[in-house]
Coordinates of C-alpha atoms in Angstrom, one line a residue:
M302 CA 6.8 -23.0 -2.5
S303 CA 9.5 -20.3 -2.6
R304 CA 10.2 -18.5 0.6
L305 CA 12.4 -15.8 -0.9
R306 CA 11.6 -12.4 -2.2
L307 CA 13.4 -9.5 -4.0
R308 CA 13.2 -6.0 -2.4
Q309 CA 14.5 -2.7 -3.6
T310 CA 16.3 -1.3 -0.6
E311 CA 15.7 2.4 -1.2
S312 CA 12.1 2.2 -2.5
D313 CA 8.6 2.0 -1.0
A314 CA 7.7 -0.5 -3.6
R315 CA 6.3 -3.9 -2.6
P316 CA 8.8 -6.8 -2.8
F317 CA 8.6 -9.4 -5.5
R318 CA 8.2 -13.0 -4.3
L319 CA 10.5 -15.3 -6.2
G320 CA 8.7 -18.1 -8.1
P321 CA 8.8 -20.0 -11.4
D322 CA 8.6 -16.9 -13.5
P323 CA 11.8 -14.9 -14.1
I324 CA 12.0 -11.3 -12.8
T325 CA 13.7 -9.0 -15.2
I326 CA 15.2 -5.7 -14.1
G327 CA 16.1 -2.7 -16.3
R328 CA 15.2 0.8 -17.6
H329 CA 12.7 -0.4 -20.2
P330 CA 9.0 -0.3 -19.0
S331 CA 8.4 -3.9 -20.1
N332 CA 10.7 -5.2 -17.4
T333 CA 9.1 -6.9 -14.3
I334 CA 10.8 -4.2 -12.3
P335 CA 11.5 -1.0 -14.3
I336 CA 14.0 1.3 -12.6
S337 CA 15.0 4.9 -13.3
D338 CA 18.7 4.6 -13.2
E339 CA 20.9 6.2 -15.9
K340 CA 23.6 3.6 -15.2
A341 CA 21.3 0.6 -15.9
S342 CA 20.7 -0.9 -19.3
R343 CA 17.3 -1.2 -20.9
K344 CA 17.4 -5.0 -20.2
H345 CA 19.9 -5.3 -17.5
C346 CA 19.6 -8.6 -15.6
V347 CA 17.2 -11.4 -14.6
V348 CA 16.5 -13.2 -11.3
E349 CA 15.3 -16.7 -12.1
S350 CA 15.1 -20.3 -10.9
D351 CA 18.2 -22.4 -11.3
G352 CA 16.2 -25.6 -11.9
A353 CA 17.3 -27.2 -8.6
G354 CA 15.1 -25.5 -6.1
G355 CA 17.3 -22.3 -5.8
Y356 CA 17.6 -19.0 -7.6
R357 CA 20.3 -17.1 -9.5
V358 CA 20.9 -13.7 -11.0
R359 CA 22.1 -13.5 -14.6
D360 CA 23.4 -10.5 -16.5
L361 CA 21.6 -9.8 -19.8
G362 CA 24.6 -8.2 -21.6
S363 CA 24.3 -4.9 -19.7
R364 CA 26.9 -2.2 -20.3
N365 CA 27.8 -1.7 -16.6
G366 CA 27.4 -5.2 -15.2
I367 CA 25.9 -6.4 -11.9
K368 CA 27.4 -6.9 -8.4
I369 CA 26.6 -9.4 -5.7
N370 CA 27.7 -8.1 -2.3
G371 CA 30.1 -5.7 -4.0
F372 CA 31.7 -8.2 -6.4
G373 CA 31.1 -8.1 -10.1
V374 CA 29.5 -11.3 -11.6
Q375 CA 28.0 -12.5 -14.8
E376 CA 25.9 -15.2 -13.2
S377 CA 25.6 -16.2 -9.5
P378 CA 23.3 -18.1 -7.1
V379 CA 21.6 -15.9 -4.6
V380 CA 20.6 -16.6 -0.9
P381 CA 18.9 -14.5 1.8
G382 CA 21.0 -11.5 2.7
D383 CA 22.6 -11.1 -0.7
V384 CA 22.6 -7.6 -2.1
I385 CA 22.3 -7.1 -5.9
T386 CA 23.7 -3.8 -7.2
I387 CA 22.6 -2.4 -10.5
G388 CA 24.2 1.0 -11.1
K389 CA 23.0 3.1 -8.1
T390 CA 20.1 0.8 -7.4
E391 CA 20.3 -2.0 -4.8
F392 CA 18.1 -5.1 -4.3
M393 CA 18.1 -7.5 -1.4
I394 CA 17.3 -11.2 -1.3
E395 CA 15.3 -11.9 1.9
E396 CA 13.0 -14.4 3.5
A397 CA 9.4 -14.0 2.5
I398 CA 6.5 -13.9 4.9
G399 CA 3.9 -16.6 4.3
D400 CA 2.6 -20.0 5.4
A401 CA 5.1 -22.0 7.4
G402 CA 4.5 -25.0 5.1
D403 CA 3.3 -28.6 5.7
P404 CA 5.6 -30.4 8.1
N405 CA 4.6 -33.7 6.3
E406 CA 5.6 -32.5 2.8
E407 CA 8.1 -34.8 1.2
T408 CA 11.4 -33.5 -0.1
A409 CA 13.0 -34.7 -3.4
A410 CA 15.0 -37.2 -1.3
G411 CA 11.8 -38.8 0.0
T412 CA 12.3 -37.6 3.6
H413 CA 10.0 -35.5 5.6
R414 CA 11.0 -32.0 6.4
A415 CA 10.4 -30.2 9.7
A416 CA 8.0 -27.2 9.7
K417 CA 9.9 -24.0 8.9
P418 CA 9.5 -21.3 11.5
E419 CA 7.3 -18.4 10.5
P420 CA 9.3 -15.3 9.4
D421 CA 9.6 -12.4 11.9
W422 CA 6.6 -10.3 10.6
A423 CA 6.3 -8.6 13.9
G424 CA 9.9 -7.5 13.8
E425 CA 9.5 -6.2 10.3
L426 CA 6.5 -4.1 11.3
S427 CA 8.5 -2.8 14.3
R428 CA 11.4 -1.8 12.2
V429 CA 9.2 0.3 10.0
L430 CA 7.7 1.9 13.1
V431 CA 11.1 2.6 14.8
G432 CA 12.5 4.2 11.6
L433 CA 9.8 6.9 11.6
P434 CA 10.6 10.2 13.4
P435 CA 11.0 11.0 16.2
R436 CA 13.4 8.1 16.3
D437 CA 14.6 8.6 19.8
A438 CA 11.0 8.4 21.3
P439 CA 9.2 5.2 22.2
P440 CA 6.1 4.3 20.1
P441 CA 3.1 6.2 21.3
E442 CA 0.8 4.3 23.7
V443 CA -2.5 3.5 22.1
R444 CA -5.8 2.2 23.6
M445 CA -8.8 1.1 21.6
V446 CA -12.3 2.5 22.2
F447 CA -15.2 0.4 20.8
A448 CA -17.9 1.8 18.6
D449 CA -20.3 2.3 21.6
G450 CA -17.6 4.4 23.4
S451 CA -16.5 1.8 25.9
P452 CA -12.7 1.6 26.4
S453 CA -10.9 -1.7 25.8
E454 CA -7.5 -3.1 26.8
V455 CA -7.4 -5.5 23.8
L456 CA -4.4 -3.7 22.3
A457 CA -2.4 -4.2 25.5
G458 CA -2.4 -8.0 24.9
S459 CA 0.5 -9.9 23.5
G460 CA -1.4 -11.9 20.9
D461 CA -0.5 -11.7 17.2
G462 CA -3.8 -9.9 16.3
A463 CA -3.4 -7.3 19.1
T464 CA 0.3 -6.8 18.2
A465 CA -0.4 -6.3 14.5
V466 CA -3.2 -3.8 15.1
R467 CA -1.4 -1.9 17.7
V468 CA 1.8 -1.4 15.6
L469 CA -0.3 -0.5 12.5
L470 CA -2.2 2.2 14.4
Q471 CA 1.1 3.5 15.8
T472 CA 2.7 3.5 12.3
A473 CA -0.3 5.3 10.8
S474 CA -0.1 7.9 13.5
K475 CA 3.7 8.5 13.1
S476 CA 3.6 8.6 9.3
R477 CA 0.4 10.7 9.2
A478 CA -1.3 8.1 7.0
T479 CA -4.9 8.8 6.0
D480 CA -5.9 5.2 5.1
I481 CA -4.7 1.6 6.1
H482 CA -5.3 -1.0 3.4
I483 CA -5.2 -4.7 4.5
E484 CA -5.5 -6.7 1.3
P485 CA -5.6 -10.5 1.1
K486 CA -3.4 -12.0 -1.6
A487 CA -2.9 -15.7 -2.7
E488 CA -0.3 -16.5 0.0
V489 CA -0.1 -13.4 2.2
V490 CA -2.0 -10.4 3.5
Q491 CA -0.5 -7.2 2.1
V492 CA -0.5 -4.1 4.2
R493 CA -0.3 -0.7 2.5
M494 CA -1.0 2.9 3.8
R495 CA -1.9 6.0 2.0
V496 CA 0.8 8.5 3.1
D497 CA 0.8 12.0 1.6
G498 CA -1.7 10.9 -0.9
Q499 CA 0.4 8.0 -2.3
M500 CA 0.0 4.3 -1.5
V501 CA 3.1 2.9 0.3
W502 CA 3.8 -0.8 0.9
I503 CA 4.4 -1.5 4.6
A504 CA 4.6 -5.3 5.1
D505 CA 3.2 -8.7 4.2
L506 CA 1.5 -10.6 7.0
P507 CA 0.8 -14.3 7.2
K508 CA -2.8 -15.2 6.3
R509 CA -3.6 -16.2 9.8
V510 CA -2.4 -12.9 11.2
G511 CA -4.4 -11.0 8.6
E512 CA -7.5 -12.8 9.7
L513 CA -6.9 -12.0 13.3
V514 CA -6.5 -8.3 12.4
G515 CA -9.8 -8.4 10.5
G516 CA -11.6 -10.1 13.4
L517 CA -10.2 -7.6 16.0
I518 CA -11.4 -4.6 13.9
R519 CA -14.8 -6.2 13.5
T520 CA -15.0 -6.6 17.2
A521 CA -13.9 -3.0 17.8
C522 CA -16.6 -1.8 15.3
Q523 CA -19.1 -4.1 17.1
L524 CA -20.2 -5.6 13.8
Q525 CA -22.3 -8.8 13.9
S526 CA -20.6 -12.0 12.7
A527 CA -21.3 -12.4 9.0
A528 CA -20.1 -14.4 6.0
S529 CA -16.8 -13.5 4.5
D530 CA -18.5 -12.2 1.4
A531 CA -20.5 -9.6 3.3
V532 CA -20.0 -5.8 2.8
L533 CA -19.6 -4.2 6.2
D534 CA -19.0 -0.7 7.5
G535 CA -18.3 0.4 11.0
H536 CA -16.3 2.8 13.2
F537 CA -14.1 2.8 16.3
S538 CA -11.6 5.1 17.9
A539 CA -8.3 5.0 19.8
R540 CA -6.8 7.1 22.5
F541 CA -3.2 8.3 22.1
P542 CA -1.4 10.2 24.9
D543 CA -2.3 13.6 23.4
R544 CA -5.5 13.0 21.5
R545 CA -8.3 10.7 20.4
V546 CA -8.4 9.5 16.8
E547 CA -11.5 8.3 15.0
Y548 CA -11.4 5.4 12.4
R549 CA -13.9 4.2 9.8
A550 CA -13.6 0.6 8.7
S551 CA -14.9 -0.9 5.5
F552 CA -14.9 -4.6 4.7
T553 CA -15.4 -5.6 1.0
P554 CA -15.3 -9.2 -0.4
T555 CA -12.6 -10.0 -3.0
M556 CA -11.4 -13.2 -4.8
Q557 CA -8.9 -13.8 -2.0
G558 CA -11.0 -12.9 1.0
S559 CA -12.3 -9.8 2.7
K560 CA -10.4 -6.6 2.1
L561 CA -10.3 -4.1 5.0
V562 CA -9.7 -0.4 4.5
V563 CA -9.5 1.8 7.6
R564 CA -9.9 5.6 7.1
V565 CA -7.9 7.5 9.7
L566 CA -9.6 10.7 10.9
D567 CA -6.8 12.4 12.7
E568 CA -7.0 16.2 13.2
R569 CA -3.3 16.5 14.2
G570 CA -1.3 18.3 11.6
I571 CA -4.4 19.6 9.8
P572 CA -4.6 23.4 9.4
H573 CA -7.0 25.0 11.9
S574 CA -7.0 28.6 10.6
I575 CA -6.8 30.4 7.3
G576 CA -3.3 31.5 8.3
E577 CA -2.1 27.9 8.5
L578 CA -3.2 27.0 4.9
G579 CA -0.1 28.4 3.3
L580 CA -1.8 31.1 1.1
A581 CA 0.2 33.9 -0.4
N582 CA -0.3 37.1 1.6
Y583 CA -2.6 38.8 -1.0
M584 CA -4.6 35.6 -1.3
E585 CA -5.1 35.3 2.4
E586 CA -6.1 38.9 2.7
R587 CA -8.8 38.5 0.0
V588 CA -10.1 35.3 1.4
R589 CA -10.4 36.8 4.9
K590 CA -12.3 39.7 3.4
T591 CA -14.8 37.5 1.7
C592 CA -15.3 35.5 4.9
G593 CA -16.4 38.7 6.6
Q594 CA -19.0 39.6 4.0
S595 CA -22.7 39.1 4.4
Q596 CA -23.3 37.7 0.9
G597 CA -21.5 36.3 -2.1
M598 CA -19.9 32.9 -3.0
L599 CA -16.5 31.4 -2.4
L600 CA -15.9 28.4 -4.6
V601 CA -12.9 26.0 -4.1
C602 CA -12.1 23.7 -6.9
G603 CA -9.8 20.8 -7.5
P604 CA -9.8 16.9 -7.7
T605 CA -10.8 14.6 -4.9
G606 CA -8.2 14.6 -2.1
S607 CA -6.8 18.1 -2.8
G608 CA -7.9 19.5 0.5
K609 CA -10.9 21.5 -0.6
T610 CA -13.0 20.7 2.5
T611 CA -10.1 21.5 4.9
T612 CA -9.9 25.0 3.3
L613 CA -13.6 25.6 3.6
Y614 CA -13.6 24.4 7.2
N615 CA -11.0 27.0 8.0
C616 CA -13.0 29.7 6.2
L617 CA -15.9 28.8 8.5
R618 CA -13.6 29.2 11.5
A619 CA -13.0 32.8 10.3
V620 CA -16.7 33.5 10.5
D621 CA -18.2 34.9 13.7
R622 CA -20.3 31.8 14.5
E623 CA -21.7 33.3 17.8
K624 CA -23.5 36.1 15.9
K625 CA -24.3 34.2 12.7
N626 CA -26.4 31.1 11.9
V627 CA -24.0 28.8 10.1
I628 CA -25.3 25.6 8.4
T629 CA -23.3 23.0 6.6
I630 CA -24.5 20.3 4.2
E631 CA -21.8 17.6 3.8
D632 CA -21.2 14.1 2.4
P633 CA -20.2 12.9 5.0
V634 CA -19.6 15.1 8.0
E635 CA -16.0 14.2 8.9
Y636 CA -15.1 16.7 11.6
Q637 CA -17.3 18.7 13.9
I638 CA -17.0 22.4 14.2
D639 CA -18.4 24.3 17.2
G640 CA -21.1 26.8 16.5
C641 CA -22.3 25.1 13.3
T642 CA -25.4 23.1 12.4
Q643 CA -23.9 20.2 10.4
I644 CA -26.2 18.1 8.2
P645 CA -25.2 14.9 6.4
I646 CA -26.8 14.0 3.1
N647 CA -28.7 10.7 2.8
E648 CA -29.8 10.1 -0.8
K649 CA -31.7 6.9 0.2
R650 CA -34.1 9.1 2.1
G651 CA -34.1 11.8 -0.5
N652 CA -31.9 14.1 1.4
T653 CA -29.7 15.3 -1.4
F654 CA -27.5 18.4 -1.7
Y655 CA -30.3 20.2 -3.6
S656 CA -33.2 19.2 -1.3
L657 CA -31.3 20.0 1.9
L658 CA -30.1 23.3 0.5
R659 CA -33.7 24.4 -0.3
S660 CA -34.7 23.3 3.2
C661 CA -31.9 25.1 4.8
L662 CA -32.8 28.4 3.2
R663 CA -36.0 28.3 5.3
Q664 CA -33.8 28.0 8.5
D665 CA -32.7 31.6 8.4
P666 CA -29.0 31.0 7.6
D667 CA -26.4 33.6 7.4
V668 CA -23.6 31.3 6.1
I669 CA -24.1 28.0 4.2
L670 CA -21.3 25.5 3.5
L671 CA -22.4 23.3 0.6
G672 CA -20.2 20.2 0.4
E673 CA -20.2 20.1 -3.4
V674 CA -22.0 21.5 -6.5
R675 CA -23.0 18.5 -8.5
D676 CA -25.8 19.5 -10.7
D677 CA -27.5 22.6 -12.3
E678 CA -30.3 22.8 -9.8
T679 CA -27.9 22.9 -6.8
A680 CA -25.6 25.4 -8.6
R681 CA -28.4 27.7 -9.5
T682 CA -30.0 27.6 -6.0
A683 CA -26.7 28.2 -4.3
M684 CA -25.9 31.2 -6.5
Q685 CA -29.3 32.7 -6.0
A686 CA -28.8 32.4 -2.3
A687 CA -25.4 34.1 -2.6
M688 CA -27.1 37.1 -4.3
T689 CA -29.9 37.4 -1.8
G690 CA -28.1 38.0 1.5
H691 CA -26.3 34.7 2.2
L692 CA -22.6 33.9 2.3
V693 CA -22.1 30.6 0.5
F694 CA -19.0 28.3 0.5
S695 CA -18.8 25.3 -1.8
T696 CA -16.6 23.1 -3.9
L697 CA -16.5 22.1 -7.5
H698 CA -14.5 19.5 -9.5
A699 CA -12.6 21.5 -12.0
K700 CA -9.0 21.7 -13.2
D701 CA -8.4 25.3 -12.3
T702 CA -10.2 28.6 -11.7
I703 CA -11.0 29.4 -15.3
S704 CA -12.2 25.8 -15.9
A705 CA -14.5 26.3 -12.9
V706 CA -16.3 29.2 -14.6
Y707 CA -16.8 27.1 -17.7
R708 CA -17.9 24.1 -15.7
L709 CA -20.7 26.2 -14.2
L710 CA -21.7 27.5 -17.6
D711 CA -21.7 23.8 -18.9
L712 CA -24.2 23.1 -16.1
K713 CA -26.5 25.6 -17.8
V714 CA -26.2 28.2 -15.0
E715 CA -27.2 31.6 -16.4
P716 CA -24.1 33.8 -17.1
Y717 CA -25.6 36.6 -15.0
L718 CA -25.7 34.3 -12.0
V719 CA -22.1 33.2 -12.5
A720 CA -21.0 36.8 -12.9
N721 CA -22.8 38.3 -10.0
A722 CA -22.9 35.6 -7.4
L723 CA -19.2 34.6 -7.4
E724 CA -16.7 36.6 -5.3
L725 CA -13.7 34.3 -5.4
I726 CA -12.7 31.0 -7.0
L727 CA -9.8 29.2 -5.3
A728 CA -8.1 26.3 -7.1
Q729 CA -5.8 24.1 -5.1
R730 CA -3.6 21.0 -5.1
L731 CA -1.5 19.2 -2.5
V732 CA 2.2 18.6 -3.3
R733 CA 4.4 16.4 -1.2
V734 CA 7.2 18.1 0.8
L735 CA 10.7 16.7 0.5
C736 CA 12.1 14.8 3.4
E737 CA 14.6 17.0 5.2
Q738 CA 16.8 14.0 6.2
C739 CA 17.5 12.6 2.7
K740 CA 16.8 15.2 0.0
R741 CA 19.7 15.9 -2.4
V742 CA 20.8 18.9 -4.5
V743 CA 20.3 18.6 -8.3
S744 CA 21.2 21.1 -11.0
V745 CA 18.5 22.9 -13.0
S746 CA 18.6 22.1 -16.7
P747 CA 18.7 24.9 -19.2
G748 CA 15.2 23.8 -20.4
Q749 CA 13.8 23.9 -16.9
A750 CA 15.4 27.3 -16.3
T751 CA 13.8 28.7 -19.5
R752 CA 10.4 27.3 -18.7
I753 CA 10.3 28.4 -15.1
G754 CA 11.9 31.8 -15.6
R755 CA 11.6 34.4 -12.8
F756 CA 9.8 31.9 -10.5
L757 CA 13.1 30.1 -10.0
G758 CA 14.5 33.2 -8.3
G759 CA 17.8 33.0 -10.2
K760 CA 18.8 29.7 -8.6
S761 CA 20.7 27.1 -10.5
E762 CA 20.1 24.2 -8.1
V763 CA 17.0 22.7 -6.6
Y764 CA 16.3 19.6 -4.5
A765 CA 15.2 16.1 -5.4
P766 CA 13.9 13.1 -3.4
V767 CA 16.1 10.2 -2.3
G768 CA 14.3 8.0 0.3
C769 CA 15.1 6.8 3.8
Q770 CA 13.5 5.1 6.8
A771 CA 12.2 8.4 8.1
C772 CA 10.0 8.9 5.0
L773 CA 9.1 5.3 4.4
K774 CA 11.6 5.4 1.5
T775 CA 9.4 7.8 -0.5
G776 CA 11.7 10.8 -0.4
F777 CA 8.8 12.9 0.9
R778 CA 7.3 13.7 4.3
G779 CA 4.2 15.9 4.6
R780 CA 2.3 18.0 2.1
Q781 CA 1.9 21.6 1.2
A782 CA -1.0 23.2 -0.7
L783 CA -0.7 25.1 -4.0
F784 CA -3.2 27.8 -4.7
E785 CA -4.6 29.8 -7.6
L786 CA -7.0 32.6 -6.8
L787 CA -9.4 34.2 -9.3
E788 CA -11.0 37.4 -8.0
F789 CA -14.2 38.7 -9.7
N790 CA -14.1 42.3 -10.6
D791 CA -16.3 44.4 -12.9
D792 CA -14.1 43.8 -16.0
L793 CA -14.2 40.0 -15.5
R794 CA -18.0 40.1 -14.9
D795 CA -18.4 42.0 -18.2
V796 CA -16.5 39.3 -20.1
I797 CA -18.6 36.5 -18.6
L798 CA -21.8 38.4 -19.4
T799 CA -20.8 39.2 -23.0
D800 CA -17.8 37.4 -24.5
Q801 CA -17.3 34.2 -22.4
S802 CA -14.1 33.4 -24.2
I803 CA -10.9 32.0 -22.6
H804 CA -8.9 34.7 -24.4
G805 CA -11.1 37.5 -23.1
M806 CA -10.9 36.1 -19.5
R807 CA -7.2 35.6 -19.6
K808 CA -6.6 39.1 -20.8
V809 CA -8.5 40.6 -17.9
I810 CA -7.0 38.1 -15.4
E811 CA -3.4 38.7 -16.4
A812 CA -3.8 42.5 -16.1
G813 CA -4.1 41.9 -12.3
L814 CA -2.2 39.9 -9.7
F815 CA -2.6 36.3 -10.7
T816 CA -0.4 33.2 -10.0
T817 CA -1.2 29.8 -11.5
L818 CA -1.0 26.5 -9.7
T819 CA 2.1 25.5 -11.6
Q820 CA 3.8 28.9 -10.8
S821 CA 3.0 28.5 -7.1
G822 CA 4.6 25.1 -7.2
W823 CA 7.7 26.5 -8.9
K824 CA 8.1 28.9 -6.1
L825 CA 8.0 26.1 -3.5
A826 CA 10.6 24.1 -5.5
A827 CA 12.9 27.2 -5.6
E828 CA 12.5 27.4 -1.8
G829 CA 13.7 23.7 -1.5
L830 CA 10.3 22.5 -0.2
T831 CA 9.4 20.2 -3.1
S832 CA 10.8 18.9 -6.4
L833 CA 10.1 20.1 -9.9
E834 CA 8.9 16.7 -10.9
E835 CA 6.4 16.6 -8.0
V836 CA 5.0 20.0 -9.1
D837 CA 4.6 18.7 -12.7
R838 CA 2.9 15.6 -11.4
V839 CA 0.4 17.4 -9.3
S840 CA -0.4 20.5 -11.4
G841 CA -0.1 19.0 -14.8
G842 CA 2.3 21.7 -15.8

């Protein structure tokens, strides 16, 4: 069994374990490892078995050649520590993490080999943790709290399971990850984290360590012992020096074993007021005004994971909750807000958004936060409430503000309800912010300058991602929201009641102050906060 792997040094991609199949590298998408490097050929080189138990790298007739440890080669054997350079891209040959092997396995010479020591998986995890900012500070102390609220010193131990869980929770904290994925594979247990909305490979653990991690999390959630093919859900928490973080754990059976996903519910770094959302001044003013009204509807639209609920929570914080009866209906309730009655839906018991909304209207509410508009009955009831003395906040899955209007009409909501109930529609996305430690300057192409126009602010240079230890080699650290605000005035209401055409709506909208999601992103790119490619990826522009 091969104990070597190939890792791209300035990338968050998972390493490739060397095996009997060759690994091709080049710019063409059909390669095993496709790379975006203008100095690389379409089919540049291959890393393959040499037929004698080792591995070699072989040039495939590339125009710029390959280098091993700085020396140009056409074909060369590779060993752990070798660096393969292809244009500006570097790959390293290193020891893989996996089973130590059978000490009684016979070699080709007929002798027995000694058990190979297990690779330093703990050191690999620690290097990832130490590379995250602040680099001069020791890892934060973390103590586990079981599901019933009882504290535990299990993470203070020196066992492999405790070490792995402790470092993973610390890494998730420092990287501001929202999810930890622990996925069993054929030979290892792969650890990835969702950081800034993207999956980032962290490390490969030996199978036995992965099982210890799963067992410790099961114990923390106080889940009863069950077969490996059982679906389990639980929760636990951890205390850091400055806060307490909640976690939700989900175990799901796979072909290779039970996969564990831990959702991180950390309020640190999350906006806690409308002013922290990053809205343009005119948008913030209009949203605050709506939050102070006694009736009407504020609708936030965007895909899953775009921060819609965070925005609505901050709208609730702008409401005088001491003098008003505020009720929320959510799926699920992730964060608690003082002064609000928060109700989770439970479809198994018949507590849907629609049924709970009708029930809440008999609870004398002033403000209602409805987690999502999913069907025509919910939409119609929510809009009727917004017209009869209630302030309603809700979300909708739609591409942008104009699409949200047509989504409501597609749900067979009467045009007069759409026109009269809605006050504001806010569309949003989350773009990743460039890492300040490694971002680089790039020139704006003539085509980009023409497309972006005045939103570029006359600049000829913007920034692009690179990747370093501080950003887990992604080139980005943190996220910023893009917003598009549609305000309902009399002219727009007339179009919805009579014409309902996109042309008619755009004509009215463009006569006022209106910035699209893409245009908001261009402004951020011009300010050096994100890249133009990231804006296009997120906004679809």
